[in-house]
PDB file of C-alpha atoms in Angstrom:
ATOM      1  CA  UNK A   1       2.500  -4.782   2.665  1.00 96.00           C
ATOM      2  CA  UNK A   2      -1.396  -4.226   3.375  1.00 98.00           C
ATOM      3  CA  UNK A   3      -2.069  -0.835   5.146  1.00 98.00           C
ATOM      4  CA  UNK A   4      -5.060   0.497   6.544  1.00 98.00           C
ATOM      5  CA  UNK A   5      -6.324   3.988   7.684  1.00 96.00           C
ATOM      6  CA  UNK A   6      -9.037   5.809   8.404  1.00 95.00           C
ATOM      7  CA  UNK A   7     -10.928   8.599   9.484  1.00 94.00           C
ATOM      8  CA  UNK A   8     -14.068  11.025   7.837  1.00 94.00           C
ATOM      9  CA  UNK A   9     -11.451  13.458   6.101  1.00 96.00           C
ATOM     10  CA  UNK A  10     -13.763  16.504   5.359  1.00 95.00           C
ATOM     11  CA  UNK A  11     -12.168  18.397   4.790  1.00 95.00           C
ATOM     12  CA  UNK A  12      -9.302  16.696   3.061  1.00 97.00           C
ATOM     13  CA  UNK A  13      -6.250  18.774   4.267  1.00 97.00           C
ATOM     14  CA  UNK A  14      -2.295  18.399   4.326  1.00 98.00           C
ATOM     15  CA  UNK A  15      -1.956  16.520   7.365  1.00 97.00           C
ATOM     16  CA  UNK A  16      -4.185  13.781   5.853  1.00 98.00           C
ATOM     17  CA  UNK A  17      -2.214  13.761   2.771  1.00 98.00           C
ATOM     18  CA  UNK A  18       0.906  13.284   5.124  1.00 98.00           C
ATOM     19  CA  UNK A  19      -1.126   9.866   6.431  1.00 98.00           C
ATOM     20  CA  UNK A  20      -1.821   9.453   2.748  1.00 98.00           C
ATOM     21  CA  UNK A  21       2.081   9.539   1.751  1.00 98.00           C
ATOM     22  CA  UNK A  22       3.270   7.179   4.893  1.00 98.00           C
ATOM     23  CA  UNK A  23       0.348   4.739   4.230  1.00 98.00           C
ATOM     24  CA  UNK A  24       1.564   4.503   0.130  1.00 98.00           C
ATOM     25  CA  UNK A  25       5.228   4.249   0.730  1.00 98.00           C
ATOM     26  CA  UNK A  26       4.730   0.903   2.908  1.00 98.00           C
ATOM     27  CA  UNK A  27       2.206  -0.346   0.622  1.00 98.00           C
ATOM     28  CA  UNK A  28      -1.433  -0.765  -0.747  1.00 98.00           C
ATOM     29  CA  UNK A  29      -3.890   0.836   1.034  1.00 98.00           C
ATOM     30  CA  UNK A  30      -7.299   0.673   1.672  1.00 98.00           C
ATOM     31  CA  UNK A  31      -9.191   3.767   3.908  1.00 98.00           C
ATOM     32  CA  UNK A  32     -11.957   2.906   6.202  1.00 97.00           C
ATOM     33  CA  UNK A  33     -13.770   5.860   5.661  1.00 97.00           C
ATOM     34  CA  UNK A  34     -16.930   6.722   8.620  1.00 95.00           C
ATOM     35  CA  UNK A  35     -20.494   6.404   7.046  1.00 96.00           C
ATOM     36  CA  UNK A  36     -22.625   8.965   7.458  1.00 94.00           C
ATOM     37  CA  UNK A  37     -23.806   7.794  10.636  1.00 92.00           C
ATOM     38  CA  UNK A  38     -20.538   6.541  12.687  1.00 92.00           C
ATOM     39  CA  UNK A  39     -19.064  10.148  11.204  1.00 87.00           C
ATOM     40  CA  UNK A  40     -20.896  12.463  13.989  1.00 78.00           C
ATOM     41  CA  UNK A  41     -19.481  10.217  16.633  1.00 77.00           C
ATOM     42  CA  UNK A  42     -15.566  10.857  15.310  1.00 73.00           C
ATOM     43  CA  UNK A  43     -15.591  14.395  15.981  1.00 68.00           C
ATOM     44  CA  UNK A  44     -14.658  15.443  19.430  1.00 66.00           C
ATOM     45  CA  UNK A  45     -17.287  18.805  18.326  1.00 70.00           C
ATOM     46  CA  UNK A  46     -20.028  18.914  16.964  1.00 73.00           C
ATOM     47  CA  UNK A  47     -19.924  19.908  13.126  1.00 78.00           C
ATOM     48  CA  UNK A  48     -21.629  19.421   9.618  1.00 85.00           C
ATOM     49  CA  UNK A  49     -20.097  16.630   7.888  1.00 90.00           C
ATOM     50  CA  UNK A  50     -20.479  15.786   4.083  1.00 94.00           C
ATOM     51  CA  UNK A  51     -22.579  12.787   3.037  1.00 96.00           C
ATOM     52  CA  UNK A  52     -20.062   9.878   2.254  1.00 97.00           C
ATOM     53  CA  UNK A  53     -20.380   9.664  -1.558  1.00 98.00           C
ATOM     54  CA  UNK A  54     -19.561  13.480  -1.905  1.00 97.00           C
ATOM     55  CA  UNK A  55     -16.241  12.490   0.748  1.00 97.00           C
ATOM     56  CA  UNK A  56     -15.699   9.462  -0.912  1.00 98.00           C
ATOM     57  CA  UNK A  57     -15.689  10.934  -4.621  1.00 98.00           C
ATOM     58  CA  UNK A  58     -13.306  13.914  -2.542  1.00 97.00           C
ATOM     59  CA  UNK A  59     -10.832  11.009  -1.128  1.00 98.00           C
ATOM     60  CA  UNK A  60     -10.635   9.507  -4.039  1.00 98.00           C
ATOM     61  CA  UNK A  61      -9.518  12.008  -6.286  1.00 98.00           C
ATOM     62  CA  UNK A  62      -7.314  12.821  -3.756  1.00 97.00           C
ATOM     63  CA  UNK A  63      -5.823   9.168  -3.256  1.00 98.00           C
ATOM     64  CA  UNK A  64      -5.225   8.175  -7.209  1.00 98.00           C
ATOM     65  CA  UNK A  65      -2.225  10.668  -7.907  1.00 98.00           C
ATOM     66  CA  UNK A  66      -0.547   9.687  -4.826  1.00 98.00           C
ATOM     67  CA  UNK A  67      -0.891   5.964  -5.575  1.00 98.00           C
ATOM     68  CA  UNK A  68      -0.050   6.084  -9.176  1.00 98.00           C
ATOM     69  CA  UNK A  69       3.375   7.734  -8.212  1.00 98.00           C
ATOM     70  CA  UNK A  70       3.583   5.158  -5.714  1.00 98.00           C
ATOM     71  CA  UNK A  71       3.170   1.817  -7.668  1.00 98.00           C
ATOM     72  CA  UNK A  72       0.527   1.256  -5.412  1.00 98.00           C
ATOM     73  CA  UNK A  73      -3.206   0.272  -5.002  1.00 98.00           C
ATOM     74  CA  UNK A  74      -5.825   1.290  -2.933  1.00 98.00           C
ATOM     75  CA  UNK A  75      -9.499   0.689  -2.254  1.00 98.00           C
ATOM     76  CA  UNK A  76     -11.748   3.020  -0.416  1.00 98.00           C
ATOM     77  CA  UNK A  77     -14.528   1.201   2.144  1.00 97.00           C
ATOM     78  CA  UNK A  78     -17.516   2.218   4.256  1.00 97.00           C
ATOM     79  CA  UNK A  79     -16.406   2.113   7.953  1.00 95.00           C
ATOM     80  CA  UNK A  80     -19.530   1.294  10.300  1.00 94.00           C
ATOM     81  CA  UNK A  81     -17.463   1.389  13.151  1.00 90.00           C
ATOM     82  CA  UNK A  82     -14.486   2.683  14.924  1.00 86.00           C
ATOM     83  CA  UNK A  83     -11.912  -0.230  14.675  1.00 87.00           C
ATOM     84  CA  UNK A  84     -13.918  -0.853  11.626  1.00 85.00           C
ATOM     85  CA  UNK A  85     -11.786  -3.241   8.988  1.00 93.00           C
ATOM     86  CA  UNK A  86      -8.273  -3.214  10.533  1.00 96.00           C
ATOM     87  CA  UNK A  87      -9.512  -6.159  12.667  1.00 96.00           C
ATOM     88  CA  UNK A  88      -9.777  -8.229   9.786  1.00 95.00           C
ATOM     89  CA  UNK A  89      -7.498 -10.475   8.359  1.00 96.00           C
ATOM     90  CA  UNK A  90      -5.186  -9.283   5.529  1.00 96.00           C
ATOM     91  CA  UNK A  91      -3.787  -6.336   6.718  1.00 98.00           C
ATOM     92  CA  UNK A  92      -0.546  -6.230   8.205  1.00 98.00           C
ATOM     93  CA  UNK A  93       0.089  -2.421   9.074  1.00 98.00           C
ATOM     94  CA  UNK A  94      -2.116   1.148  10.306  1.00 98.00           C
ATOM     95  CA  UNK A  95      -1.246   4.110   9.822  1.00 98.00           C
ATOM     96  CA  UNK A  96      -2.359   6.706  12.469  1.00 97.00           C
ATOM     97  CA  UNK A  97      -2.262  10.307  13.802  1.00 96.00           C
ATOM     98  CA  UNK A  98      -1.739  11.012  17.499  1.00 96.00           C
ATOM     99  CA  UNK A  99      -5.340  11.388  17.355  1.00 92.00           C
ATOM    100  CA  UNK A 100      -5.984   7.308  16.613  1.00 93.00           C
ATOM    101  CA  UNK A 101      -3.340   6.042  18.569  1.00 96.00           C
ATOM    102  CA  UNK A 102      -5.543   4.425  20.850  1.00 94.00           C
ATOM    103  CA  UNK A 103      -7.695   3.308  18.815  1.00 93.00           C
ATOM    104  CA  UNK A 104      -5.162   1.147  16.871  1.00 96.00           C
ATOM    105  CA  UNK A 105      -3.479  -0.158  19.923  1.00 97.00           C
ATOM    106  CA  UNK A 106      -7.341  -1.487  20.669  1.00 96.00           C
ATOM    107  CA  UNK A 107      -7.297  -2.850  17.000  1.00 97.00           C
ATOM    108  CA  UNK A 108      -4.338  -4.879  17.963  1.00 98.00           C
ATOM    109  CA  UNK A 109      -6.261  -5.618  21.248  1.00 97.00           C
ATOM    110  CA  UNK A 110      -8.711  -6.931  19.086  1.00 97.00           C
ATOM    111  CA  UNK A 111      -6.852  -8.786  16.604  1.00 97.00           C
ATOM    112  CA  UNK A 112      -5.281 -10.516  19.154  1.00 97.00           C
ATOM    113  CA  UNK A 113      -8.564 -11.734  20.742  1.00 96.00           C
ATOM    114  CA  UNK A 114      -9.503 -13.736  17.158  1.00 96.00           C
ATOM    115  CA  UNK A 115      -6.218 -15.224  17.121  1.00 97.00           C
ATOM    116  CA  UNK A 116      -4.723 -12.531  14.407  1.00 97.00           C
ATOM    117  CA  UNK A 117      -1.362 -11.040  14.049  1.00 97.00           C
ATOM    118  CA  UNK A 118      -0.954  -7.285  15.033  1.00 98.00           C
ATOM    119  CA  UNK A 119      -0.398  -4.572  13.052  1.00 98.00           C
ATOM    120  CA  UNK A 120       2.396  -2.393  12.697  1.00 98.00           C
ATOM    121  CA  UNK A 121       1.186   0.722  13.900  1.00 98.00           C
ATOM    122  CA  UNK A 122       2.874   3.682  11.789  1.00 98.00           C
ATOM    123  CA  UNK A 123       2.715   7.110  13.685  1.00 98.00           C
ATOM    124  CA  UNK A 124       2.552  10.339  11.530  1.00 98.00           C
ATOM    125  CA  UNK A 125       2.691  12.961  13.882  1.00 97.00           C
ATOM    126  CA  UNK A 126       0.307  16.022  13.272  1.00 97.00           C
ATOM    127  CA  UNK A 127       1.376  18.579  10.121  1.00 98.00           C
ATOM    128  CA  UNK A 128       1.433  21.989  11.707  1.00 98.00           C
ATOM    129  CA  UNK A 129      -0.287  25.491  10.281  1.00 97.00           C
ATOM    130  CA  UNK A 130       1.614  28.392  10.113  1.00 96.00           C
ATOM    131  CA  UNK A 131       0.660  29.549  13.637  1.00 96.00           C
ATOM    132  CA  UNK A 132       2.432  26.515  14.964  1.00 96.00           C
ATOM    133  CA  UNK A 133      -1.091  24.319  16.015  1.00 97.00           C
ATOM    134  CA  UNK A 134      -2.220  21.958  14.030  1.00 96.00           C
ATOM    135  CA  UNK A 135      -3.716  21.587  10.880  1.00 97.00           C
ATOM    136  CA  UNK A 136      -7.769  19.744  11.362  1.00 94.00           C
ATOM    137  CA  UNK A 137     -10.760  19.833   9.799  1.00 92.00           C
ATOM    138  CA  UNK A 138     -12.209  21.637  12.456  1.00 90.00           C
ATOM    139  CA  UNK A 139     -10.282  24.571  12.173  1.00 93.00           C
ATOM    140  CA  UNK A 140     -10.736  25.003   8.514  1.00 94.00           C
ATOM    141  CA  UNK A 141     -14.349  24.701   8.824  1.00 91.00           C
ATOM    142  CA  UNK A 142     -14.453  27.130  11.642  1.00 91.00           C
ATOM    143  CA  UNK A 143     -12.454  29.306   8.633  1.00 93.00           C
ATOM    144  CA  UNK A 144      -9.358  30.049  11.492  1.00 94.00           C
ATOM    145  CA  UNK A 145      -6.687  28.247   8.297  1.00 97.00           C
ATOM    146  CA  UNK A 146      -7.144  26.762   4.817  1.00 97.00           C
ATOM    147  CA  UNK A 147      -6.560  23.106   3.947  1.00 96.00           C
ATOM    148  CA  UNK A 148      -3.020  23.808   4.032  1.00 97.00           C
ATOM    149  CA  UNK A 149      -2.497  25.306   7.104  1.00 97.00           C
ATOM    150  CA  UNK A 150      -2.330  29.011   6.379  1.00 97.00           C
ATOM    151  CA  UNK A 151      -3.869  31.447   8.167  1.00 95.00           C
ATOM    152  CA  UNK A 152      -6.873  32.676   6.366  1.00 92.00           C
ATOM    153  CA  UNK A 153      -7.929  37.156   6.424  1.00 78.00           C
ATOM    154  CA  UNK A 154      -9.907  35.919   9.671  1.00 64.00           C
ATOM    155  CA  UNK A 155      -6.931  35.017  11.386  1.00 56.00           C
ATOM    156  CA  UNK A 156      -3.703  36.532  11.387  1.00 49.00           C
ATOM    157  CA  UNK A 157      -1.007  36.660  14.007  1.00 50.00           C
ATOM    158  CA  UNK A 158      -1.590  40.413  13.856  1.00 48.00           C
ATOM    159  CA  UNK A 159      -4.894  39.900  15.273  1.00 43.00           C
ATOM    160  CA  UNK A 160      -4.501  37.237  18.388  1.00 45.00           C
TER     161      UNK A 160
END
């Protein structure tokens, strides 16, 4: 099977890797990842976001472990805009977080219009930090967990 995700992923954190897992056990993947400019527009607030060759060199690393223990291939690309390359032919499944729901039921929206096959859309619901919300790259940039959801000195349930 062909999968596609994607998304800015700076920071790279541990519900990512949990789209990561999902996307290599169905098959080879390739991650739309936002350029520079479409990246500002992804985030529901406003924050600094790495240029794409330092998150693409970050995704990477990340990606090759996971897809050598999978069998599997994958291929990162520059995504100019929101549906980006899952409306193109050749893939035949998405895997998204709550967060990109809609936007891959308006890939298949899409798809449909040029006369293409939906995808299977694969749901990965969020991976939650030890306070019970969610793990983001928001909150580890604002410093409130780490990338793997604990709670860093700054925030401790001893101190909401």
């Amino acid at each position: 099977m062909t999968v596609a995700l994607g998304g800015t992923f700076d920071p790279i954190h541990d519900g990512h890797r949990a789209l990561f897992e999902r996307a290599f056990e169905l098959g080879d993947v390739t991650v739309g990842l936002t350029s520079d400019d479409l990246a500002p527009e992804t985030r529901a607030e406003p924050r600094r976001v790495r240029p794409f060759e330092e998150r693409r060199t970050a995704l990477e690393a990340e990606l090759r472990p996971l897809a050598d223990a999978a069998n599997r291939e994958f291929e990162v690309r520059k995504l100019e805009e929101p549906t980006g390359i899952a409306t193109e032919p050749g893939f035949e499944a998405i895997v998204v977080s709550p967060d990109t729901l809609a936007g891959a039921e308006r890939i298949n929206e899409i798809r449909e219009q040029r006369g293409l096959d939906p995808l299977r859309i694969e749901l990965v619901d969020y991976v939650p930090a030890d306070d019970g919300d969610r793990i983001s790259s928001t909150r580890i940039v604002r410093g409130e967990i780490d990338r793997h959801g604990n709670l860093t000195s700054e925030r401790t349930p001893e101190t909401e």
